[in-house]
PDB file of C-alpha atoms in Angstrom:
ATOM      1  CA  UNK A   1     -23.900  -6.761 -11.386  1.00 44.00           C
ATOM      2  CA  UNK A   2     -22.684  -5.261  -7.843  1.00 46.00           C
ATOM      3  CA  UNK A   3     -22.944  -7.492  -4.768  1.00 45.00           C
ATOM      4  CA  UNK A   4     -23.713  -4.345  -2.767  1.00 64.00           C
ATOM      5  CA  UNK A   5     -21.915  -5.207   0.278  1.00 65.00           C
ATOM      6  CA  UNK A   6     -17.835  -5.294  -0.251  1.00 65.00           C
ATOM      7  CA  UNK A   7     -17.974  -9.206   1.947  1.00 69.00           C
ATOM      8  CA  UNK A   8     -21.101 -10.648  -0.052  1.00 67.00           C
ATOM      9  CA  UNK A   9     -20.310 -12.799  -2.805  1.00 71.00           C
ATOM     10  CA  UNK A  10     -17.060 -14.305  -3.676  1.00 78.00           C
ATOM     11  CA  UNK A  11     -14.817 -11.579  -3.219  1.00 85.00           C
ATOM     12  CA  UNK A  12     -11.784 -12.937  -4.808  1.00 89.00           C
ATOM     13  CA  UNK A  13     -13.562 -13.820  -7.790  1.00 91.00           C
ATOM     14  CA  UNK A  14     -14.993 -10.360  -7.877  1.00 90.00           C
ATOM     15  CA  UNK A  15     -11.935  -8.374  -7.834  1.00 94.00           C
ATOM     16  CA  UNK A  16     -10.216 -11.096 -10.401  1.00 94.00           C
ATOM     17  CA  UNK A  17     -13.492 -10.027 -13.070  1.00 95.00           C
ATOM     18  CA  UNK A  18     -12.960  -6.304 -12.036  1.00 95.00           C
ATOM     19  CA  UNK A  19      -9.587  -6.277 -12.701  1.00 96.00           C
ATOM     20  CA  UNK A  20      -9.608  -8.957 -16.146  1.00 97.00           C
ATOM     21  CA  UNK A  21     -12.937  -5.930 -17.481  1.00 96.00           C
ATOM     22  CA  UNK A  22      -9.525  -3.305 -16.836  1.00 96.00           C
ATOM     23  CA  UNK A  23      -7.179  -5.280 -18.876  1.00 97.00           C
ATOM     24  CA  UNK A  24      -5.070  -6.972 -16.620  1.00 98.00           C
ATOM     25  CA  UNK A  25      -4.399 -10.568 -15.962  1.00 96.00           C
ATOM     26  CA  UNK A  26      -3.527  -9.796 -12.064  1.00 97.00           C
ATOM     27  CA  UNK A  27      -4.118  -7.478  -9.065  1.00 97.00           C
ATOM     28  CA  UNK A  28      -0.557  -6.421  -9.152  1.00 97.00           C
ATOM     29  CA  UNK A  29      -0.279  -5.353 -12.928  1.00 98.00           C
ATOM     30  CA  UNK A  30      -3.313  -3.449 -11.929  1.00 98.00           C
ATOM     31  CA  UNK A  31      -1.980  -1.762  -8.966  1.00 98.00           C
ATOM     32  CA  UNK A  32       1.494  -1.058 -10.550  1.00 97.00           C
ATOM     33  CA  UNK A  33      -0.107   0.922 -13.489  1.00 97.00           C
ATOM     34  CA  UNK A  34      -1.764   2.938 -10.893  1.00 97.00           C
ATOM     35  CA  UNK A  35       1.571   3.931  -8.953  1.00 95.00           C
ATOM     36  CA  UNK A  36       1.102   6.083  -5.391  1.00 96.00           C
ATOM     37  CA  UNK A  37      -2.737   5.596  -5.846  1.00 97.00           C
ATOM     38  CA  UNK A  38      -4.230   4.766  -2.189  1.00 96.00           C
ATOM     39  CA  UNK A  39      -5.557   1.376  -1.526  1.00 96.00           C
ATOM     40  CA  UNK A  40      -9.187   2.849  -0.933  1.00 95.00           C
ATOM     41  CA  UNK A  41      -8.874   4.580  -4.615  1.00 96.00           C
ATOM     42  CA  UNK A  42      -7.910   1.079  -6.058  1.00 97.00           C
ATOM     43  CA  UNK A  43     -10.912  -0.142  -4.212  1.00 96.00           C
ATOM     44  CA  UNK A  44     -13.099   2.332  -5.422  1.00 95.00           C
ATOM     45  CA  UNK A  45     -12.067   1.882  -8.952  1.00 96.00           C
ATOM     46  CA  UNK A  46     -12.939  -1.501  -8.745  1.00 95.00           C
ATOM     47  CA  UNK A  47     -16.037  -1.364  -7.170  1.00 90.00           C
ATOM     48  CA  UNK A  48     -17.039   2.264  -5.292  1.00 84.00           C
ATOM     49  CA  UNK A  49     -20.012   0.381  -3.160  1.00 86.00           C
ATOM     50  CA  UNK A  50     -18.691  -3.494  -3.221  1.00 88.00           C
ATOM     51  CA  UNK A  51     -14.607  -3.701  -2.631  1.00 91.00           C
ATOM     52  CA  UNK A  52     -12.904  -2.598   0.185  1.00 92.00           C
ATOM     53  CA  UNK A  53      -9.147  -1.688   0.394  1.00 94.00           C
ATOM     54  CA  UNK A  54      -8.158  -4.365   2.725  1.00 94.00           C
ATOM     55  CA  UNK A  55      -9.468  -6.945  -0.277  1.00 94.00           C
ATOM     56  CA  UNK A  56      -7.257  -4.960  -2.276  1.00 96.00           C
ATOM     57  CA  UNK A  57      -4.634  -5.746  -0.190  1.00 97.00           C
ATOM     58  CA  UNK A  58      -5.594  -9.070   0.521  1.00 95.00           C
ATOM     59  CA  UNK A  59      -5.713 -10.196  -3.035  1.00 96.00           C
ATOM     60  CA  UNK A  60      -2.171  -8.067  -3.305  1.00 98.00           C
ATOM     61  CA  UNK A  61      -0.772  -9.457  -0.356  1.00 97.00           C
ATOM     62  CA  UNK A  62      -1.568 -13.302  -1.981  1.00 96.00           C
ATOM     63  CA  UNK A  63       0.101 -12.484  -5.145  1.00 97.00           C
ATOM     64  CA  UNK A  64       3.300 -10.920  -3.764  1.00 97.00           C
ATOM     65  CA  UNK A  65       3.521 -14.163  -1.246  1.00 96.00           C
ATOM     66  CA  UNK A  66       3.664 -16.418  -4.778  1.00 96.00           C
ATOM     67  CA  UNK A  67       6.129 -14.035  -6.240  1.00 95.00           C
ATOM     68  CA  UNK A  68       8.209 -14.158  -2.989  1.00 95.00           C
ATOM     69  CA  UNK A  69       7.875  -9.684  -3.036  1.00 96.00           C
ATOM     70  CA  UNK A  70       6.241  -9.298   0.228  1.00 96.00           C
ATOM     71  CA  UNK A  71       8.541  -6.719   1.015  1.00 97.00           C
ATOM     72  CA  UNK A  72       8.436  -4.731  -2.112  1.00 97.00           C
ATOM     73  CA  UNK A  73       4.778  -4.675  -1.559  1.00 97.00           C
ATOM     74  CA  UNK A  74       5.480  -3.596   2.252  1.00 97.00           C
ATOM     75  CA  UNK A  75       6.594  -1.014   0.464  1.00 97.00           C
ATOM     76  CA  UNK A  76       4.605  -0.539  -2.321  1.00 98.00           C
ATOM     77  CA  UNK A  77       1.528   0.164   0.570  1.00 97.00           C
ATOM     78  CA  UNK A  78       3.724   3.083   2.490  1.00 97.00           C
ATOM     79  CA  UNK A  79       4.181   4.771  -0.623  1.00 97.00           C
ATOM     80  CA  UNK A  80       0.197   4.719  -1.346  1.00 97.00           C
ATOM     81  CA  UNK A  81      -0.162   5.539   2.458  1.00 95.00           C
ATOM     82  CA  UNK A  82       1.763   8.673   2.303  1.00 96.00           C
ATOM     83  CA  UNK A  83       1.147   9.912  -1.272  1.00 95.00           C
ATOM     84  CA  UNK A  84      -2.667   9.934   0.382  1.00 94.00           C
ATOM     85  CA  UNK A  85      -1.821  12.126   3.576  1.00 94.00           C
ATOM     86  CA  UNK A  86       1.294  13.771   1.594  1.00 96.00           C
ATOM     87  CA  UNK A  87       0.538  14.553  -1.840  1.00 94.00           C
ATOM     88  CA  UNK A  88       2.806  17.336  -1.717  1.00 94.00           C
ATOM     89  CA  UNK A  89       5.552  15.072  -0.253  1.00 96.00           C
ATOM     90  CA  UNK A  90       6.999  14.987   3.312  1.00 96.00           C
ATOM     91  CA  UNK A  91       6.133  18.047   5.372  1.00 95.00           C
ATOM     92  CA  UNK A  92       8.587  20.844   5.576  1.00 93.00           C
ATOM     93  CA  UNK A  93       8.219  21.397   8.866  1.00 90.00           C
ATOM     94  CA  UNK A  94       7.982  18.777  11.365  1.00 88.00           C
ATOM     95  CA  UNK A  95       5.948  20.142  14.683  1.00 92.00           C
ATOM     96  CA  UNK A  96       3.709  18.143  16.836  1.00 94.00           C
ATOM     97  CA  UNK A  97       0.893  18.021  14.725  1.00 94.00           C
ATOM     98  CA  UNK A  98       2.540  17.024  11.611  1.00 94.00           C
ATOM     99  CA  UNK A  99       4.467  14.378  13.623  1.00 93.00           C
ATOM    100  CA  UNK A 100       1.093  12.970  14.790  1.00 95.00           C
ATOM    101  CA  UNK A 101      -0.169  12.891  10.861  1.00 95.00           C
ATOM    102  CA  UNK A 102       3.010  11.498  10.197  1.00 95.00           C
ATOM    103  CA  UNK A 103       2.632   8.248  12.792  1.00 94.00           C
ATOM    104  CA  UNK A 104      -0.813   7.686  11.879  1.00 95.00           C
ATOM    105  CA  UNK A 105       0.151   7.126   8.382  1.00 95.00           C
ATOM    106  CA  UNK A 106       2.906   5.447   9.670  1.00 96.00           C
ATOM    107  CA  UNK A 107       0.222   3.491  11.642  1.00 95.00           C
ATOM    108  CA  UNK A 108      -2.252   2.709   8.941  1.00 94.00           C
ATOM    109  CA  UNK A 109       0.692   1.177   6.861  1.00 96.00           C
ATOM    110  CA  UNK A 110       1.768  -0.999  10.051  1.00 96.00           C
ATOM    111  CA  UNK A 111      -1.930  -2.185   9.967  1.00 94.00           C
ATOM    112  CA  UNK A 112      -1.470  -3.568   6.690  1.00 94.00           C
ATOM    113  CA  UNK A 113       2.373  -4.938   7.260  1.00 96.00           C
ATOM    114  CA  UNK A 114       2.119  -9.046   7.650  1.00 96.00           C
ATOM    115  CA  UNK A 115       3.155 -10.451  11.090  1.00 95.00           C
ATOM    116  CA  UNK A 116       6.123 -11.429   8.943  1.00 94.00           C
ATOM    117  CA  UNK A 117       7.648  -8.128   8.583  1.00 95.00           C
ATOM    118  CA  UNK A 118       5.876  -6.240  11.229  1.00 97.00           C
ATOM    119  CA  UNK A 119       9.390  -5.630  13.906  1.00 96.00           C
ATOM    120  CA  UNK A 120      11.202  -4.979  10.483  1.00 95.00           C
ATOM    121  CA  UNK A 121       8.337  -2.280   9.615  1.00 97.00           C
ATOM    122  CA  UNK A 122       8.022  -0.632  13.325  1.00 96.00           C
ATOM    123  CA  UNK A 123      12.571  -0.052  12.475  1.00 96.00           C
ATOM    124  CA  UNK A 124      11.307   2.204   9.342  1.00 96.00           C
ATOM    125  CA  UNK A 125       8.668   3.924  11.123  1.00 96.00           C
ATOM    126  CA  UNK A 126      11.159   4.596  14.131  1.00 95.00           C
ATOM    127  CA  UNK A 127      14.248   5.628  11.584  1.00 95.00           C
ATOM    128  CA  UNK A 128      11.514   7.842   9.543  1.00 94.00           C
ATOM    129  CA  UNK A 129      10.483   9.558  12.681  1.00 92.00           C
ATOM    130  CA  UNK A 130      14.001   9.723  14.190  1.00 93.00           C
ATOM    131  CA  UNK A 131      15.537  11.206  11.115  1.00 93.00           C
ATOM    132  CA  UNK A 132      12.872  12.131   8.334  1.00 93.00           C
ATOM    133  CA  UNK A 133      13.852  12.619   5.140  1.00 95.00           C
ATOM    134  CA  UNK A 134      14.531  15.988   3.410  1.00 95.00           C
ATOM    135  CA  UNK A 135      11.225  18.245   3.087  1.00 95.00           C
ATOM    136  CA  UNK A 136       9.538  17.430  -0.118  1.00 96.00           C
ATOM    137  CA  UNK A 137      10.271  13.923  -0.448  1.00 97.00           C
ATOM    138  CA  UNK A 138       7.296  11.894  -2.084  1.00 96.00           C
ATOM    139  CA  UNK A 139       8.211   8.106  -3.049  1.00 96.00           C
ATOM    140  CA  UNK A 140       6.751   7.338  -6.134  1.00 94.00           C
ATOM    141  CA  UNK A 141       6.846   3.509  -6.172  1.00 96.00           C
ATOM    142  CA  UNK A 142       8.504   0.635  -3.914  1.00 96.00           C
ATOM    143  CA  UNK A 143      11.955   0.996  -5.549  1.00 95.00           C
ATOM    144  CA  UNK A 144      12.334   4.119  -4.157  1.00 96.00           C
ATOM    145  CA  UNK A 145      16.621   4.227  -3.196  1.00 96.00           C
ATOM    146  CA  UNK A 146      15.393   5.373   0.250  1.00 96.00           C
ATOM    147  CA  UNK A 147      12.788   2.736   0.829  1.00 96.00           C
ATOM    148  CA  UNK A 148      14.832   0.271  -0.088  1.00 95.00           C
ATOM    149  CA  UNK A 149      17.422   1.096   2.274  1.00 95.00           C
ATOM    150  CA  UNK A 150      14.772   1.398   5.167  1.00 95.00           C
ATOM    151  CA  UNK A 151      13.397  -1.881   3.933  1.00 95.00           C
ATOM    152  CA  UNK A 152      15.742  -3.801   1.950  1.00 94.00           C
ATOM    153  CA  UNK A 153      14.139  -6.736  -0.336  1.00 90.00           C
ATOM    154  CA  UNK A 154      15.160  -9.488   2.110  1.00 75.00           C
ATOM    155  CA  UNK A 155      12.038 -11.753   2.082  1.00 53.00           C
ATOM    156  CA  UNK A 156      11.076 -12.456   6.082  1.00 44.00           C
TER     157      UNK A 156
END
């Protein structure tokens, strides 16, 4: 039965049912077998009118703290922030508008970046913007060898 409102209810308990009626025994397994997919699509899948994507996260961000990954999650979120505004992979050509879709995505991603790993997230958005990587370029999961050397798994 849907709570109707994404903040009524226990929400934690909510997406732990939606995820157990998937198959999975965590958030994470669920989010890993859906690799690139946006936060708001993971939301949507579990609940179009009743989870939002920062409970996703939320729920994410908890497990990744008991597993000691924050950072591989860090990363895990740009990946689904720029396979949503880049499907096709970075832009080929980087003028001012692309630049500005490029820092808002950049931006949304910094939004969900703990306080713990926020000055260590504004150096990847700087070095992405200062020297993007080659046209094309689409990350398909937080081990990307590129990500990892923007954001190396040292837990903050």
């Amino acid at each position: 039965m849907s709570a109707r409102h994404p903040w009524a209810g226990d929400v934690r308990a909510r997406l732990y049912e939606r995820v157990r009626e998937r198959g999975y025994d965590t958030l994470t397994a669920f989010a890993e077998a859906r690799p690139a997919v946006p936060l708001h699509r993971l939301a949507d899948e579990l609940g179009e009118d009743d989870v939002a994507a920062v409970q996703v996260f939320s729920g994410l961000l908890a497990e990744a703290e008991q597993r000691r990954q924050v950072t591989r999650l860090v990363r895990d979120v740009l990946v689904r922030e720029l396979s949503d505004d880049f499907p096709d992979g970075w832009p080929t050509v980087m003028d001012d508008g692309t630049r500005m879709d490029v820092a808002i995505a950049l931006g949304r991603w910094s939004g969900y970046t703990p306080e713990t790993h926020q000055e260590r997230v504004d150096q990847a958005s700087d070095a992405l913007l200062a020297a993007p990587p080659p046209p094309g370029w689409r990350p398909l999961g937080p081990d990307d060898e590129l990500l990892q050397t923007l954001l190396p798994d040292e837990e903050a």
